[in-house]
XYZ file of C-alpha atoms in Angstrom:
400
model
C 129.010 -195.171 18.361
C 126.068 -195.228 20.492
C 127.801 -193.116 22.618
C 128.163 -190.283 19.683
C 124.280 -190.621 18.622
C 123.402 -190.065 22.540
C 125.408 -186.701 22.569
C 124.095 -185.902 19.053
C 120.769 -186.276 20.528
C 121.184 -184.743 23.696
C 122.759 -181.714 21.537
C 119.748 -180.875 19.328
C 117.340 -181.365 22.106
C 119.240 -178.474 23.776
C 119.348 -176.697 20.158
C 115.760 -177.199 19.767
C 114.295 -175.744 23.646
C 116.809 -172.571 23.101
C 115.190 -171.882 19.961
C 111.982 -172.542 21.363
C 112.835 -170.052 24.510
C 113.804 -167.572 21.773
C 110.864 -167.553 19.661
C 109.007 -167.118 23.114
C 111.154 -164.305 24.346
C 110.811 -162.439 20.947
C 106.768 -163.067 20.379
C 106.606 -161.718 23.959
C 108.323 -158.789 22.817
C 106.245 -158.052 19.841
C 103.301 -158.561 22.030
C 103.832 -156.283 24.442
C 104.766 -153.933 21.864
C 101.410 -154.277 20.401
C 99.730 -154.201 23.835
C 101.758 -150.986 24.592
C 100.222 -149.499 21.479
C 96.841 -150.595 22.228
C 96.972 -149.142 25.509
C 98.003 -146.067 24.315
C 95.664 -145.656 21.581
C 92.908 -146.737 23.528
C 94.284 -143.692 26.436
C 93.755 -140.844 23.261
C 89.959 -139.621 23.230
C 88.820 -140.599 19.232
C 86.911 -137.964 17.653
C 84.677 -137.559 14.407
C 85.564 -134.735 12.294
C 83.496 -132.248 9.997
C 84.197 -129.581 7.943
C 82.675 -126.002 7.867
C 80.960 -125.194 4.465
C 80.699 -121.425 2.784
C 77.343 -120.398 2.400
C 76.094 -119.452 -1.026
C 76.223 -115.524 -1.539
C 72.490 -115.207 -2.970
C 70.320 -114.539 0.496
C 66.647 -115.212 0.421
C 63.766 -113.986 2.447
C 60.009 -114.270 3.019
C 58.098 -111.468 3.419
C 54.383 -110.452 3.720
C 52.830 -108.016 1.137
C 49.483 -106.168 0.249
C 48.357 -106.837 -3.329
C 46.365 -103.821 -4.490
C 44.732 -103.032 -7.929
C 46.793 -100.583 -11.220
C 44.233 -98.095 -9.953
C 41.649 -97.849 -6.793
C 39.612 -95.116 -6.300
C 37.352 -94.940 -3.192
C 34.066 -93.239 -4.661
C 32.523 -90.272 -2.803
C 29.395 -88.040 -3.818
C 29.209 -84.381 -3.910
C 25.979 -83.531 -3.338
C 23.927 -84.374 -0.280
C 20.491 -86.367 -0.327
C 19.065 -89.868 -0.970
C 20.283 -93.093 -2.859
C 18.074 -93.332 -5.465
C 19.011 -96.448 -6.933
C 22.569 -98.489 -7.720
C 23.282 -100.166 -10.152
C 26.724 -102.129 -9.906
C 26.965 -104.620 -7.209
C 30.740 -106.715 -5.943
C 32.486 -107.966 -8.362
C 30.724 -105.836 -11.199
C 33.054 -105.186 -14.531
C 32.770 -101.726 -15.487
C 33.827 -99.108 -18.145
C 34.559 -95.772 -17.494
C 31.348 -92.769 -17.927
C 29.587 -96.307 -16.289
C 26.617 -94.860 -13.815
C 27.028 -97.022 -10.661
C 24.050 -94.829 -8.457
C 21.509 -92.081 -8.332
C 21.155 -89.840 -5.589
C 17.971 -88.058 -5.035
C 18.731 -84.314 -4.273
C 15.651 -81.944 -3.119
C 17.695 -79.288 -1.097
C 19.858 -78.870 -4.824
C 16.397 -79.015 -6.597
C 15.169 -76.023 -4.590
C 17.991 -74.447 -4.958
C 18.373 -75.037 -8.480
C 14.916 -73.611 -8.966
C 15.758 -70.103 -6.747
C 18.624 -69.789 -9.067
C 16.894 -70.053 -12.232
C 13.776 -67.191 -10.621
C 17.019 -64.804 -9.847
C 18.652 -65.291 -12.757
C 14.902 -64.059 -14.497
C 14.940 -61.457 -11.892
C 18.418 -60.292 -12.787
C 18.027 -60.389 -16.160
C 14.507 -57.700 -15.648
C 16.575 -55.151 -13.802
C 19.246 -55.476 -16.570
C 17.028 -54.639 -19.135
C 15.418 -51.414 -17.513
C 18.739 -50.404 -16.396
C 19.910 -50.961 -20.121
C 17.182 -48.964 -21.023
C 17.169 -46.070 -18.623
C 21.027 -45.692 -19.346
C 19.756 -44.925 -23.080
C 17.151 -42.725 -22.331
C 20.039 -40.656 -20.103
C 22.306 -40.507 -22.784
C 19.834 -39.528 -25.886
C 19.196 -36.422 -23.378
C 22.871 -35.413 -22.897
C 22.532 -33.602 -26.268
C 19.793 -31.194 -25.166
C 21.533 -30.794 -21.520
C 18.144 -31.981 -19.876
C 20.532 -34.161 -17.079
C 23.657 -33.276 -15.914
C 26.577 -35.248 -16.591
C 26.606 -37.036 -13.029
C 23.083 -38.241 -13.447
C 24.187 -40.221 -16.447
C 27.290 -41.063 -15.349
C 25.528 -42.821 -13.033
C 23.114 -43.937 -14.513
C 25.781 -45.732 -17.140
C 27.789 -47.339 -13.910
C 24.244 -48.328 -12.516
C 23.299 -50.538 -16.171
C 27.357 -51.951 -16.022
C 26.651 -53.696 -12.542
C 23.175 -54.703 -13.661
C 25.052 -56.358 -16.224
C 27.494 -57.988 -14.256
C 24.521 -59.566 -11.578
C 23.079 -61.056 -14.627
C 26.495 -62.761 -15.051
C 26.967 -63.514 -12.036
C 23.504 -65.547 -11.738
C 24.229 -67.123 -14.889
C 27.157 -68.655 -12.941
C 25.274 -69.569 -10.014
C 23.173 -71.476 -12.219
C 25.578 -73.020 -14.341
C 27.325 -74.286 -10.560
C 24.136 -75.964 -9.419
C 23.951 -77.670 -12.613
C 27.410 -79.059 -12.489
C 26.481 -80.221 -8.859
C 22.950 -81.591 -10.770
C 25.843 -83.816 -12.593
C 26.483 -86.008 -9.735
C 23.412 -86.517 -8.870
C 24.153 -89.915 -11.039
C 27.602 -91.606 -9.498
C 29.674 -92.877 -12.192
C 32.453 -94.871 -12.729
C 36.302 -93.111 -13.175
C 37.871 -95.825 -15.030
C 37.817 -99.229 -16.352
C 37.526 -102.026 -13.665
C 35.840 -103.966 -11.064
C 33.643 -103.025 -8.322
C 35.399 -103.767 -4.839
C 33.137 -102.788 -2.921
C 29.464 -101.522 -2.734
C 28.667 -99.769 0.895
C 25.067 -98.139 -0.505
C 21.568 -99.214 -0.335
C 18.498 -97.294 -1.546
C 17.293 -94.389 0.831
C 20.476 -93.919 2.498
C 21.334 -90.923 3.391
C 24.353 -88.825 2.149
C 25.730 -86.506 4.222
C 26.895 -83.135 3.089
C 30.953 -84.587 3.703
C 30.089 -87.156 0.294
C 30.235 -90.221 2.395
C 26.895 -92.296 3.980
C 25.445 -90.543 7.065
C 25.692 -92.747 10.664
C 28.616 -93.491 12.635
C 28.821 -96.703 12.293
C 28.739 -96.281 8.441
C 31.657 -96.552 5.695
C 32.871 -92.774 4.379
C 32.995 -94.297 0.127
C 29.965 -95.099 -1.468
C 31.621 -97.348 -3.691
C 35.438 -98.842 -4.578
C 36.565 -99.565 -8.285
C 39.950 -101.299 -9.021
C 41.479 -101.762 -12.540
C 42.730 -105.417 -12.184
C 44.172 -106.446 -15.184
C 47.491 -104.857 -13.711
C 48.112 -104.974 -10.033
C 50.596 -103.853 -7.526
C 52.570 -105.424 -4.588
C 53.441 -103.285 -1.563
C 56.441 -104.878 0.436
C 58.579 -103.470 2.903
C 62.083 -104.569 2.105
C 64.918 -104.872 5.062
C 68.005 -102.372 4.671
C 70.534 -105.702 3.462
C 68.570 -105.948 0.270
C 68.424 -102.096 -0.399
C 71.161 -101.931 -2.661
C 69.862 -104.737 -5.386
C 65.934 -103.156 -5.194
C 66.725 -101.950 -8.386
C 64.852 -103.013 -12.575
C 65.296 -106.537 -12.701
C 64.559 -107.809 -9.567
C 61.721 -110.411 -9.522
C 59.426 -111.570 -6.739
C 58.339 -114.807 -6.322
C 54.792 -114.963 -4.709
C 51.950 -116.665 -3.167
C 48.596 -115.974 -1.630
C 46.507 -118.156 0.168
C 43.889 -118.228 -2.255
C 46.250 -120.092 -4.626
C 48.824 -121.748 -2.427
C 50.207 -123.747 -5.360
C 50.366 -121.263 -7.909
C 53.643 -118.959 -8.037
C 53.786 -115.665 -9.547
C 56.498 -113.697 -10.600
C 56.200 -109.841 -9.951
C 58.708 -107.354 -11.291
C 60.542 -104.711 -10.174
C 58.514 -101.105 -10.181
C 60.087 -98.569 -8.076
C 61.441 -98.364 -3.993
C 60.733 -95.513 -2.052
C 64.555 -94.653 -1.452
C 64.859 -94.111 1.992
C 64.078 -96.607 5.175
C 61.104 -96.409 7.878
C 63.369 -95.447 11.111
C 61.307 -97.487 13.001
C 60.965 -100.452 10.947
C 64.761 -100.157 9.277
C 62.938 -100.908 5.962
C 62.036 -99.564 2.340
C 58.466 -99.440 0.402
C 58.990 -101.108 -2.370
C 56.223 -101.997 -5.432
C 56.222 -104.643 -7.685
C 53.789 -104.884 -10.819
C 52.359 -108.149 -12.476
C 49.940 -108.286 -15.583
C 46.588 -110.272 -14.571
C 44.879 -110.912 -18.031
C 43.095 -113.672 -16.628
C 42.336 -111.717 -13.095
C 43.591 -114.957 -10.824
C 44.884 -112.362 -8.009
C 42.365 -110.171 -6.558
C 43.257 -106.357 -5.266
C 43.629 -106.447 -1.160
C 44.654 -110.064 -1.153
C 47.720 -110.719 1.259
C 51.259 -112.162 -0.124
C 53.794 -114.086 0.872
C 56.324 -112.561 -1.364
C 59.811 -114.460 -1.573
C 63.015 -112.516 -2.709
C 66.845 -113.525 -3.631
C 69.121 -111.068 -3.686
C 73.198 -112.056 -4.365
C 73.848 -110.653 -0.601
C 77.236 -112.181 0.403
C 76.782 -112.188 3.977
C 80.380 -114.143 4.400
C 79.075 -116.968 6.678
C 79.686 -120.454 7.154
C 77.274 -123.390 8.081
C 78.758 -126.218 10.520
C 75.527 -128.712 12.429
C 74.694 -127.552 15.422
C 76.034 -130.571 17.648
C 79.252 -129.350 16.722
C 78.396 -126.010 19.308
C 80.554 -125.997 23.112
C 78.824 -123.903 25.154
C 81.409 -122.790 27.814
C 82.000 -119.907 29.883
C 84.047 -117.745 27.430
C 80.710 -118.366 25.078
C 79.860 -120.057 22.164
C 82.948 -121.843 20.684
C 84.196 -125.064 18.599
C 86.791 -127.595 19.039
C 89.281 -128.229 16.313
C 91.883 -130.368 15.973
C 95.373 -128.468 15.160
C 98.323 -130.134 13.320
C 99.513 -132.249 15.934
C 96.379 -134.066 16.855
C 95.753 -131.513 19.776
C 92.480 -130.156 20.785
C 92.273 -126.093 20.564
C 88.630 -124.284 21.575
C 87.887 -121.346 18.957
C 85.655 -118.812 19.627
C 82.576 -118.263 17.094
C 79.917 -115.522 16.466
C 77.274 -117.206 15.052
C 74.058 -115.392 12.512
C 71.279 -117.832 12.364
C 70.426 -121.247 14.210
C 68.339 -123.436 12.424
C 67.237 -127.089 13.243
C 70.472 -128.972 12.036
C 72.675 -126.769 11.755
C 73.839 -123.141 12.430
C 75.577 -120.091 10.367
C 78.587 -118.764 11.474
C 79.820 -115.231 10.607
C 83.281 -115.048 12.122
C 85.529 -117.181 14.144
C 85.986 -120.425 11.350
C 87.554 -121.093 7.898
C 87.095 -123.647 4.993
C 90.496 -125.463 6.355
C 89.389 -125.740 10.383
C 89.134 -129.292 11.166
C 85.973 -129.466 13.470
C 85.168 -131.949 15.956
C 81.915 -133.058 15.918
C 79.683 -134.172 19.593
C 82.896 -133.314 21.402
C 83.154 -134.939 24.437
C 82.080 -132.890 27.571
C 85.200 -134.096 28.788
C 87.392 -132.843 25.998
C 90.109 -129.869 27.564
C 92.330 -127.339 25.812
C 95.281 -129.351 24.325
C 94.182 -133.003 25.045
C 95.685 -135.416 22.444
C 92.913 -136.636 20.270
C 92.439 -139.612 17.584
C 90.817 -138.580 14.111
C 88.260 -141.736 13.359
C 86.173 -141.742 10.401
C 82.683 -142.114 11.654
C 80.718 -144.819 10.006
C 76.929 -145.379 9.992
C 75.729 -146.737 13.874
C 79.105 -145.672 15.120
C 78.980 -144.407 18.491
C 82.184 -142.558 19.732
C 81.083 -142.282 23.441
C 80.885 -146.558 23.203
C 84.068 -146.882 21.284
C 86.026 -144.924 24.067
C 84.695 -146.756 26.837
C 85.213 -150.190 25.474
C 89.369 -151.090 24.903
C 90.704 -153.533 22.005
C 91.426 -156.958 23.600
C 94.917 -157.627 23.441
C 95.887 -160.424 20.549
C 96.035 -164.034 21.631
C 99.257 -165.713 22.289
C 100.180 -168.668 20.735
C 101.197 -171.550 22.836
């Protein structure tokens, strides 16, 4: 009997270390299986992935622009002589028939006077040659002249007549030119500028006399309605049309935004500048903007350029040129080619080369080839993919 329970023993100790060498031999197995994998894994480069987006078809732009007033009129005189006196200063509201300066005018005075004496003088030899052309004809009847001498003498009293006209224009000239002796004002508006003082002299051009003088006397602006001068770029010719709004600024205002509207474009493009004139209008009841102030006039126009934005460490610069790496279906690296529109800080815009679907790698690795096997990882915030490649999973613990 004891001898039974010894075997019996002895038996399930060697049951027992088999199993024991078998659970060994099998963990080892799973182990290295695992380790394998690891190793493997930890061989394929991870990358972080991101995805082009479409850029939205409405382009805007930021252009500079000359705000002038509904009307400006640079004011000249016509007759030559001395300021007399002014009487609108800057900034000066006016009405129209409003007399902004006197000019003094002694050369049209004189002459003014010489027309009046021969106009007088005129009008003398008119009347004897009036009268001597009636004396001629009451003696045709008794034959006492022949018919040349009154003839003549008819023709002679005609032009007589016609010199007295012709003074009586003369005169009637100067005194039109006597009109603007007092400078007034051609509409309703604001003085812009004011480049007179009294005794200067006007020249016989209409503008002050000196060179280093301004050629207008004065500048009036009707402000209540203004005008914006832009030049446009050719991409947004074809949407200049009624409708289209400007948003602007000027400096004088930087927080204020107005909205101009659409006037008319000048319908052909600067060949030097590859741009179009184009004038906006705005009402200014309450006179904020002022004419010759400078704008920052922004514009959106639905110009679907067809680009793409991706960030800019996504760029491989490489001697085929600028180019992205994107992963393909079967986890392989492939290099595409790009043409890219804009760069800006963060990011860039792409025009060809990329679609919605391309899955694009992110700080690729300098190290990174044409076909290398990659790993997709999601990145996660203080992930670091250079780190994660360098450092290898530790291999699980065994159990003993």
């Amino acid at each position: 009997m004891n001898k039974l329970g010894g075997k019996l023993f002895l038996i399930l100790i060697i049951v027992g270390f088999l199993a024991i060498m078998l659970y060994r031999i099998n963990e080892g197995q799973h182990e290295a299986v695992a380790l394998q994998k690891t190793s493997a894994e930890a061989a394929v480069t991870p990358v972080a992935l991101t995805q082009g987006k479409v850029v939205d078809p409405n382009e805007s732009i930021t252009l500079p622009g000359n705000i002038v007033g509904w009307y400006e009129a640079p004011i000249y005189a016509r007759v030559e002589g001395y300021v007399k006196a002014w009487y609108k200063d800057y900034g000066d509201i006016v009405k129209k028939g409003d007399i902004l300066a006197e000019i003094t005018t002694p050369d049209l005075d004189a002459e003014y006077k010489q027309a009046h004496a021969d106009l007088e003088s005129e009008r003398a030899m008119n009347a004897l040659a009036q009268l001597t052309a009636q004396r001629y004809v009451a003696m045709r009847e008794h034959q006492a002249l022949s018919e040349q001498a009154i003839s003549v003498q008819l023709a002679e009293a005609q032009a007589a007549a016609a010199k007295v006209k012709a003074a009586e224009q003369k005169v009637k000239n100067i005194e039109a030119f006597i009109g603007f002796k007092k400078i007034t004002a051609p509409f309703d508006g604001v003085v812009t500028q004011r480049n007179i003082n009294v005794g200067d002299l006007v020249s016989k051009e209409g503008n002050l006399s000196g060179s280093d003088s301004k050629n207008n006397l004065f500048t009036v602006a009707e402000v209540d309605k203004l005008r914006l001068f832009v030049n446009v770029p050719e991409a947004f010719g074809p949407f200049l049309a009624q409708g289209m709004t400007a948003d602007v600024t000027v400096p004088q205002i930087p927080n204020r935004h107005f909205n101009f509207k659409f006037l008319t474009v000048a319908k052909g493009f600067d060949v030097n500048t590859r741009t179009a004139v184009t004038v906006f209008t705005i009402d200014n009841k309450d006179r904020a903007l002022w004419p010759g102030s400078y704008a920052s006039v922004h514009l959106t126009a639905p110009v679907d350029r067809k680009v793409m934005t991706i960030p800019t460490s996504a760029l491989v610069f490489q001697e085929h040129g600028t180019q992205v790496a994107v992963v393909v279906d079967d986890d392989r690296l492939h290099f595409k080619p790009i043409t890219v529109a804009k760069i800006y800080d963060n990011f860039i815009e792409v025009s060809e080369g990329l679609t919605v679907n391309d899955r694009i790698v992110n700080n690729p690795s300098a190290a990174l080839l044409e076909g290398d096997k990659v790993r997709v990882v999601t990145p996660v915030a203080g992930y670091d993919i250079v780190g994660t490649q360098a450092k290898a999973p530790e291999p699980t613990n065994s159990k003993h």
